[in-house]
Amino acid sequence: MTFLCSALYVDISLAVKPIRHGQLLRSLLRSVIVVAQEQSPVLTGYESIIAVIDRIGVCCMWWPTLRAIVTALKSLRKEETQILLKHAELRASWLQMVRKVEDRSQLHNSMRYVPYCQNPQCTVVGSKALKRCTACLNMSVCSPECQESEWKNGHKEKCRYLRASPCPTMRAEDEDFLRYLIKQDIPKREQLMMPETLTFLTKGNEQYSDPGGSVLGLPCQSRLHWIVAHHPMSYGRAGTDRQAEFKQGHEYHPPTWASFSS
């Protein structure tokens, strides 16, 4: 158990990759349950188990990982989860993690992804002709001309940065989901965050935003900064329809996430 906890208690960018594998995650959760049943003075306070549960909750901001966590939780039998709920020390952490996973899963399931050509001068939306950058999985374009235009307009630097980052490579739709969660979460926690941190996430900081500079020294923070500060908001709420406006000539991108009801 100590090994499992140590493996998770690292930079989130390194923890996500193993956690997103469903079989490993199911084994991890069952290991937590087995250890929780042991009566041992070493387990007083259940610090190790709580640390693992909390780390799983943190990692559910990444959609592929969230999907694996949902599957793993469904695989647990009711009597297994009851073991954790019997312990007052574990109950709060477990219920908080489950609630966070359920809320984010429901949010994701209520939306659908609408791919679009990321060349600002192009109006192609939802076309089967869209191709994804195989190096970073983060850019979609509809033609060689749009690919060349985006490469010259900044994707060359961003692609190099994303490939060099130790954070897991994400598809554009996964990054959009993460961006939406961040922008929803910041206002809720504004008073709890240091002013410098809030400025770093929302307004940007030249010291850390240079793709070729010191950004790799802060892999997780800088990745979140890039996601928030270097991309237009692209997660749509129910009833929004920027796609039609975009086709009429507006110069901003339509939301890449739109409600099923829109």
PDB file of C-alpha atoms in Angstrom, residues 7-203:
ATOM      1  CA  ALA A   7       3.407   6.132  -6.854  1.00  0.00           C
ATOM      2  CA  LEU A   8       0.357   8.386  -6.820  1.00  0.00           C
ATOM      3  CA  TYR A   9       1.721  11.111  -4.579  1.00  0.00           C
ATOM      4  CA  VAL A  10       3.691  12.756  -7.371  1.00  0.00           C
ATOM      5  CA  ASP A  11       3.109  15.466  -9.964  1.00  0.00           C
ATOM      6  CA  ILE A  12      -0.359  14.912 -11.428  1.00  0.00           C
ATOM      7  CA  SER A  13       1.142  14.914 -14.920  1.00  0.00           C
ATOM      8  CA  LEU A  14       2.991  11.709 -14.053  1.00  0.00           C
ATOM      9  CA  ALA A  15       0.180  10.125 -12.048  1.00  0.00           C
ATOM     10  CA  VAL A  16      -2.464  10.328 -14.769  1.00  0.00           C
ATOM     11  CA  LYS A  17      -0.881   7.856 -17.165  1.00  0.00           C
ATOM     12  CA  PRO A  18      -1.014   4.776 -14.883  1.00  0.00           C
ATOM     13  CA  ILE A  19      -4.381   5.703 -13.360  1.00  0.00           C
ATOM     14  CA  ARG A  20      -6.095   5.898 -16.739  1.00  0.00           C
ATOM     15  CA  HIS A  21      -5.558   2.146 -17.220  1.00  0.00           C
ATOM     16  CA  GLY A  22      -8.801   0.585 -15.985  1.00  0.00           C
ATOM     17  CA  GLN A  23      -7.459  -2.757 -14.763  1.00  0.00           C
ATOM     18  CA  LEU A  24      -4.759  -1.110 -12.660  1.00  0.00           C
ATOM     19  CA  LEU A  25      -7.277   1.314 -11.208  1.00  0.00           C
ATOM     20  CA  ARG A  26      -9.704  -1.471 -10.279  1.00  0.00           C
ATOM     21  CA  SER A  27      -6.871  -3.345  -8.568  1.00  0.00           C
ATOM     22  CA  LEU A  28      -5.861  -0.177  -6.743  1.00  0.00           C
ATOM     23  CA  LEU A  29      -9.376   0.432  -5.409  1.00  0.00           C
ATOM     24  CA  ARG A  30      -9.708  -3.157  -4.242  1.00  0.00           C
ATOM     25  CA  SER A  31      -6.304  -2.910  -2.563  1.00  0.00           C
ATOM     26  CA  VAL A  32      -7.576   0.131  -0.682  1.00  0.00           C
ATOM     27  CA  ILE A  33     -10.602  -1.866   0.489  1.00  0.00           C
ATOM     28  CA  VAL A  34      -8.479  -4.827   1.597  1.00  0.00           C
ATOM     29  CA  VAL A  35      -6.137  -2.607   3.592  1.00  0.00           C
ATOM     30  CA  ALA A  36      -9.103  -0.802   5.162  1.00  0.00           C
ATOM     31  CA  GLN A  37     -10.301  -4.129   6.603  1.00  0.00           C
ATOM     32  CA  GLU A  38      -7.024  -4.788   8.407  1.00  0.00           C
ATOM     33  CA  GLN A  39      -6.914  -3.979  12.091  1.00  0.00           C
ATOM     34  CA  SER A  40      -3.452  -2.568  12.588  1.00  0.00           C
ATOM     35  CA  PRO A  41      -2.067   0.253  14.732  1.00  0.00           C
ATOM     36  CA  VAL A  42       0.035   1.249  11.726  1.00  0.00           C
ATOM     37  CA  LEU A  43      -3.150   2.298   9.935  1.00  0.00           C
ATOM     38  CA  THR A  44      -4.278   4.737  12.613  1.00  0.00           C
ATOM     39  CA  GLY A  45      -5.696   7.720  10.773  1.00  0.00           C
ATOM     40  CA  TYR A  46      -5.662   5.883   7.448  1.00  0.00           C
ATOM     41  CA  GLU A  47      -3.381   8.551   5.991  1.00  0.00           C
ATOM     42  CA  SER A  48      -2.149   6.376   3.130  1.00  0.00           C
ATOM     43  CA  ILE A  49      -5.633   5.320   2.036  1.00  0.00           C
ATOM     44  CA  ILE A  50      -6.966   8.869   2.212  1.00  0.00           C
ATOM     45  CA  ALA A  51      -3.983  10.087   0.173  1.00  0.00           C
ATOM     46  CA  VAL A  52      -4.753   7.555  -2.577  1.00  0.00           C
ATOM     47  CA  ILE A  53      -8.471   8.413  -2.628  1.00  0.00           C
ATOM     48  CA  ASP A  54      -7.714  12.136  -2.784  1.00  0.00           C
ATOM     49  CA  ARG A  55      -5.203  11.632  -5.608  1.00  0.00           C
ATOM     50  CA  ILE A  56      -7.773   9.701  -7.650  1.00  0.00           C
ATOM     51  CA  GLY A  57     -10.196  12.590  -7.196  1.00  0.00           C
ATOM     52  CA  VAL A  58      -7.609  15.089  -8.419  1.00  0.00           C
ATOM     53  CA  CYS A  59      -6.839  13.067 -11.540  1.00  0.00           C
ATOM     54  CA  CYS A  60     -10.475  12.974 -12.667  1.00  0.00           C
ATOM     55  CA  MET A  61     -10.033  16.351 -14.354  1.00  0.00           C
ATOM     56  CA  TRP A  62      -8.610  14.444 -17.358  1.00  0.00           C
ATOM     57  CA  TRP A  63     -11.439  12.861 -19.353  1.00  0.00           C
ATOM     58  CA  PRO A  64      -9.676   9.577 -20.305  1.00  0.00           C
ATOM     59  CA  THR A  65      -8.788   9.132 -16.628  1.00  0.00           C
ATOM     60  CA  LEU A  66     -12.284  10.105 -15.488  1.00  0.00           C
ATOM     61  CA  ARG A  67     -13.746   7.494 -17.824  1.00  0.00           C
ATOM     62  CA  ALA A  68     -11.473   4.819 -16.320  1.00  0.00           C
ATOM     63  CA  ILE A  69     -12.413   5.866 -12.779  1.00  0.00           C
ATOM     64  CA  VAL A  70     -16.142   5.656 -13.566  1.00  0.00           C
ATOM     65  CA  THR A  71     -15.693   2.141 -14.957  1.00  0.00           C
ATOM     66  CA  ALA A  72     -13.609   1.077 -11.962  1.00  0.00           C
ATOM     67  CA  LEU A  73     -16.160   2.378  -9.458  1.00  0.00           C
ATOM     68  CA  LYS A  74     -18.977   0.536 -11.242  1.00  0.00           C
ATOM     69  CA  SER A  75     -16.987  -2.701 -10.990  1.00  0.00           C
ATOM     70  CA  LEU A  76     -16.971  -2.564  -7.179  1.00  0.00           C
ATOM     71  CA  ARG A  77     -19.605  -4.563  -5.348  1.00  0.00           C
ATOM     72  CA  LYS A  78     -21.889  -2.778  -2.905  1.00  0.00           C
ATOM     73  CA  GLU A  79     -20.494  -4.725   0.040  1.00  0.00           C
ATOM     74  CA  GLU A  80     -16.990  -3.606  -0.926  1.00  0.00           C
ATOM     75  CA  THR A  81     -17.851   0.084  -0.834  1.00  0.00           C
ATOM     76  CA  GLN A  82     -19.712  -0.403   2.449  1.00  0.00           C
ATOM     77  CA  ILE A  83     -16.405  -1.420   4.037  1.00  0.00           C
ATOM     78  CA  LEU A  84     -15.021   2.049   3.370  1.00  0.00           C
ATOM     79  CA  LEU A  85     -18.189   3.812   4.512  1.00  0.00           C
ATOM     80  CA  LYS A  86     -18.031   2.064   7.902  1.00  0.00           C
ATOM     81  CA  HIS A  87     -14.846   3.935   8.747  1.00  0.00           C
ATOM     82  CA  ALA A  88     -15.469   7.524   9.818  1.00  0.00           C
ATOM     83  CA  GLU A  89     -11.914   8.459   8.824  1.00  0.00           C
ATOM     84  CA  LEU A  90     -12.445   7.250   5.248  1.00  0.00           C
ATOM     85  CA  ARG A  91     -16.098   8.081   4.653  1.00  0.00           C
ATOM     86  CA  ALA A  92     -15.691  11.795   3.941  1.00  0.00           C
ATOM     87  CA  SER A  93     -12.791  11.369   1.496  1.00  0.00           C
ATOM     88  CA  TRP A  94     -14.490   8.493  -0.324  1.00  0.00           C
ATOM     89  CA  LEU A  95     -17.846  10.265  -0.702  1.00  0.00           C
ATOM     90  CA  GLN A  96     -16.149  13.484  -1.823  1.00  0.00           C
ATOM     91  CA  MET A  97     -14.207  11.615  -4.503  1.00  0.00           C
ATOM     92  CA  VAL A  98     -17.279   9.708  -5.724  1.00  0.00           C
ATOM     93  CA  ARG A  99     -19.348  12.906  -5.833  1.00  0.00           C
ATOM     94  CA  LYS A 100     -16.687  14.714  -7.859  1.00  0.00           C
ATOM     95  CA  VAL A 101     -16.409  11.818 -10.308  1.00  0.00           C
ATOM     96  CA  GLU A 102     -20.182  11.592 -10.742  1.00  0.00           C
ATOM     97  CA  ASP A 103     -20.598  15.356 -11.250  1.00  0.00           C
ATOM     98  CA  ARG A 104     -17.868  15.581 -13.881  1.00  0.00           C
ATOM     99  CA  SER A 105     -19.045  12.438 -15.637  1.00  0.00           C
ATOM    100  CA  GLN A 106     -22.604  13.780 -15.857  1.00  0.00           C
ATOM    101  CA  LEU A 107     -21.288  17.078 -17.206  1.00  0.00           C
ATOM    102  CA  HIS A 108     -19.288  15.329 -19.915  1.00  0.00           C
ATOM    103  CA  ASN A 109     -22.180  13.052 -20.854  1.00  0.00           C
ATOM    104  CA  SER A 110     -24.491  16.058 -21.288  1.00  0.00           C
ATOM    105  CA  MET A 111     -22.224  17.553 -23.949  1.00  0.00           C
ATOM    106  CA  ARG A 112     -21.030  16.511 -27.359  1.00  0.00           C
ATOM    107  CA  TYR A 113     -17.907  17.466 -29.247  1.00  0.00           C
ATOM    108  CA  VAL A 114     -18.183  19.435 -32.492  1.00  0.00           C
ATOM    109  CA  PRO A 115     -14.841  19.370 -34.351  1.00  0.00           C
ATOM    110  CA  TYR A 116     -13.877  22.311 -36.510  1.00  0.00           C
ATOM    111  CA  CYS A 117     -10.988  23.488 -38.646  1.00  0.00           C
ATOM    112  CA  GLN A 118      -8.679  25.496 -36.394  1.00  0.00           C
ATOM    113  CA  ASN A 119      -7.570  27.847 -39.130  1.00  0.00           C
ATOM    114  CA  PRO A 120      -9.227  31.156 -38.054  1.00  0.00           C
ATOM    115  CA  GLN A 121      -9.933  32.015 -41.695  1.00  0.00           C
ATOM    116  CA  CYS A 122     -11.769  28.739 -42.371  1.00  0.00           C
ATOM    117  CA  THR A 123     -15.449  28.048 -41.635  1.00  0.00           C
ATOM    118  CA  VAL A 124     -15.450  24.237 -41.894  1.00  0.00           C
ATOM    119  CA  VAL A 125     -17.275  22.703 -38.914  1.00  0.00           C
ATOM    120  CA  GLY A 126     -18.042  19.047 -38.222  1.00  0.00           C
ATOM    121  CA  SER A 127     -16.618  17.787 -41.515  1.00  0.00           C
ATOM    122  CA  LYS A 128     -15.369  14.224 -41.977  1.00  0.00           C
ATOM    123  CA  ALA A 129     -12.487  15.723 -43.947  1.00  0.00           C
ATOM    124  CA  LEU A 130     -10.916  17.099 -40.750  1.00  0.00           C
ATOM    125  CA  LYS A 131      -7.519  15.609 -39.933  1.00  0.00           C
ATOM    126  CA  ARG A 132      -5.792  15.646 -36.554  1.00  0.00           C
ATOM    127  CA  CYS A 133      -2.117  16.494 -35.981  1.00  0.00           C
ATOM    128  CA  THR A 134      -0.517  13.114 -35.251  1.00  0.00           C
ATOM    129  CA  ALA A 135       2.336  14.664 -33.257  1.00  0.00           C
ATOM    130  CA  CYS A 136       0.324  16.401 -30.526  1.00  0.00           C
ATOM    131  CA  LEU A 137      -3.287  15.254 -31.228  1.00  0.00           C
ATOM    132  CA  ASN A 138      -4.298  18.835 -30.481  1.00  0.00           C
ATOM    133  CA  MET A 139      -4.992  20.502 -33.830  1.00  0.00           C
ATOM    134  CA  SER A 140      -7.583  19.675 -36.489  1.00  0.00           C
ATOM    135  CA  VAL A 141      -7.580  21.095 -40.012  1.00  0.00           C
ATOM    136  CA  CYS A 142      -9.573  20.352 -43.151  1.00  0.00           C
ATOM    137  CA  SER A 143      -6.938  20.757 -45.873  1.00  0.00           C
ATOM    138  CA  PRO A 144      -3.182  20.983 -46.539  1.00  0.00           C
ATOM    139  CA  GLU A 145      -3.632  24.726 -47.060  1.00  0.00           C
ATOM    140  CA  CYS A 146      -5.170  25.193 -43.618  1.00  0.00           C
ATOM    141  CA  GLN A 147      -2.502  22.970 -42.097  1.00  0.00           C
ATOM    142  CA  GLU A 148       0.254  25.121 -43.579  1.00  0.00           C
ATOM    143  CA  SER A 149      -1.469  28.300 -42.417  1.00  0.00           C
ATOM    144  CA  GLU A 150      -1.875  27.065 -38.840  1.00  0.00           C
ATOM    145  CA  TRP A 151       1.713  25.774 -38.771  1.00  0.00           C
ATOM    146  CA  LYS A 152       2.985  29.255 -39.629  1.00  0.00           C
ATOM    147  CA  ASN A 153       0.546  30.999 -37.281  1.00  0.00           C
ATOM    148  CA  GLY A 154       1.745  29.352 -34.082  1.00  0.00           C
ATOM    149  CA  HIS A 155       1.095  25.622 -34.157  1.00  0.00           C
ATOM    150  CA  LYS A 156       4.750  24.892 -34.876  1.00  0.00           C
ATOM    151  CA  GLU A 157       5.732  26.299 -31.472  1.00  0.00           C
ATOM    152  CA  LYS A 158       2.732  24.874 -29.630  1.00  0.00           C
ATOM    153  CA  CYS A 159       3.231  21.420 -31.150  1.00  0.00           C
ATOM    154  CA  ARG A 160       6.887  21.384 -30.093  1.00  0.00           C
ATOM    155  CA  TYR A 161       5.943  22.477 -26.593  1.00  0.00           C
ATOM    156  CA  LEU A 162       3.198  19.869 -26.188  1.00  0.00           C
ATOM    157  CA  ARG A 163       5.420  17.044 -27.419  1.00  0.00           C
ATOM    158  CA  ALA A 164       8.238  18.067 -25.062  1.00  0.00           C
ATOM    159  CA  SER A 165       5.975  18.438 -22.027  1.00  0.00           C
ATOM    160  CA  PRO A 166       5.945  15.524 -19.536  1.00  0.00           C
ATOM    161  CA  CYS A 167       2.194  16.055 -19.183  1.00  0.00           C
ATOM    162  CA  PRO A 168       0.102  13.459 -21.023  1.00  0.00           C
ATOM    163  CA  THR A 169      -0.718  14.179 -24.656  1.00  0.00           C
ATOM    164  CA  MET A 170      -4.376  15.145 -24.956  1.00  0.00           C
ATOM    165  CA  ARG A 171      -6.783  15.307 -27.830  1.00  0.00           C
ATOM    166  CA  ALA A 172      -8.319  18.715 -28.502  1.00  0.00           C
ATOM    167  CA  GLU A 173     -11.687  17.607 -27.104  1.00  0.00           C
ATOM    168  CA  ASP A 174     -10.062  16.391 -23.873  1.00  0.00           C
ATOM    169  CA  GLU A 175      -8.233  19.694 -23.518  1.00  0.00           C
ATOM    170  CA  ASP A 176     -11.472  21.603 -24.112  1.00  0.00           C
ATOM    171  CA  PHE A 177     -13.155  19.634 -21.324  1.00  0.00           C
ATOM    172  CA  LEU A 178     -10.272  20.405 -18.966  1.00  0.00           C
ATOM    173  CA  ARG A 179     -10.366  24.083 -19.941  1.00  0.00           C
ATOM    174  CA  TYR A 180     -14.075  24.231 -19.176  1.00  0.00           C
ATOM    175  CA  LEU A 181     -13.575  22.659 -15.739  1.00  0.00           C
ATOM    176  CA  ILE A 182     -10.787  25.110 -14.922  1.00  0.00           C
ATOM    177  CA  LYS A 183     -12.814  28.153 -15.935  1.00  0.00           C
ATOM    178  CA  GLN A 184     -15.793  26.900 -13.943  1.00  0.00           C
ATOM    179  CA  ASP A 185     -13.675  26.144 -10.886  1.00  0.00           C
ATOM    180  CA  ILE A 186     -11.626  29.346 -10.660  1.00  0.00           C
ATOM    181  CA  PRO A 187     -14.546  31.667  -9.721  1.00  0.00           C
ATOM    182  CA  LYS A 188     -15.698  29.206  -7.036  1.00  0.00           C
ATOM    183  CA  ARG A 189     -12.262  29.106  -5.416  1.00  0.00           C
ATOM    184  CA  GLU A 190     -11.111  32.651  -6.098  1.00  0.00           C
ATOM    185  CA  GLN A 191     -11.081  33.705  -2.451  1.00  0.00           C
ATOM    186  CA  LEU A 192      -9.134  30.590  -1.485  1.00  0.00           C
ATOM    187  CA  MET A 193      -6.409  31.093  -4.067  1.00  0.00           C
ATOM    188  CA  MET A 194      -3.380  33.287  -3.707  1.00  0.00           C
ATOM    189  CA  PRO A 195      -3.629  36.408  -5.902  1.00  0.00           C
ATOM    190  CA  GLU A 196      -0.449  35.398  -7.728  1.00  0.00           C
ATOM    191  CA  THR A 197      -1.918  31.996  -8.609  1.00  0.00           C
ATOM    192  CA  LEU A 198      -5.151  33.509  -9.898  1.00  0.00           C
ATOM    193  CA  THR A 199      -3.200  35.947 -12.068  1.00  0.00           C
ATOM    194  CA  PHE A 200      -1.022  33.108 -13.360  1.00  0.00           C
ATOM    195  CA  LEU A 201      -4.020  31.039 -14.466  1.00  0.00           C
ATOM    196  CA  THR A 202      -6.314  33.731 -15.863  1.00  0.00           C
ATOM    197  CA  LYS A 203      -4.181  36.601 -17.149  1.00  0.00           C
TER     198      LYS A 203
END
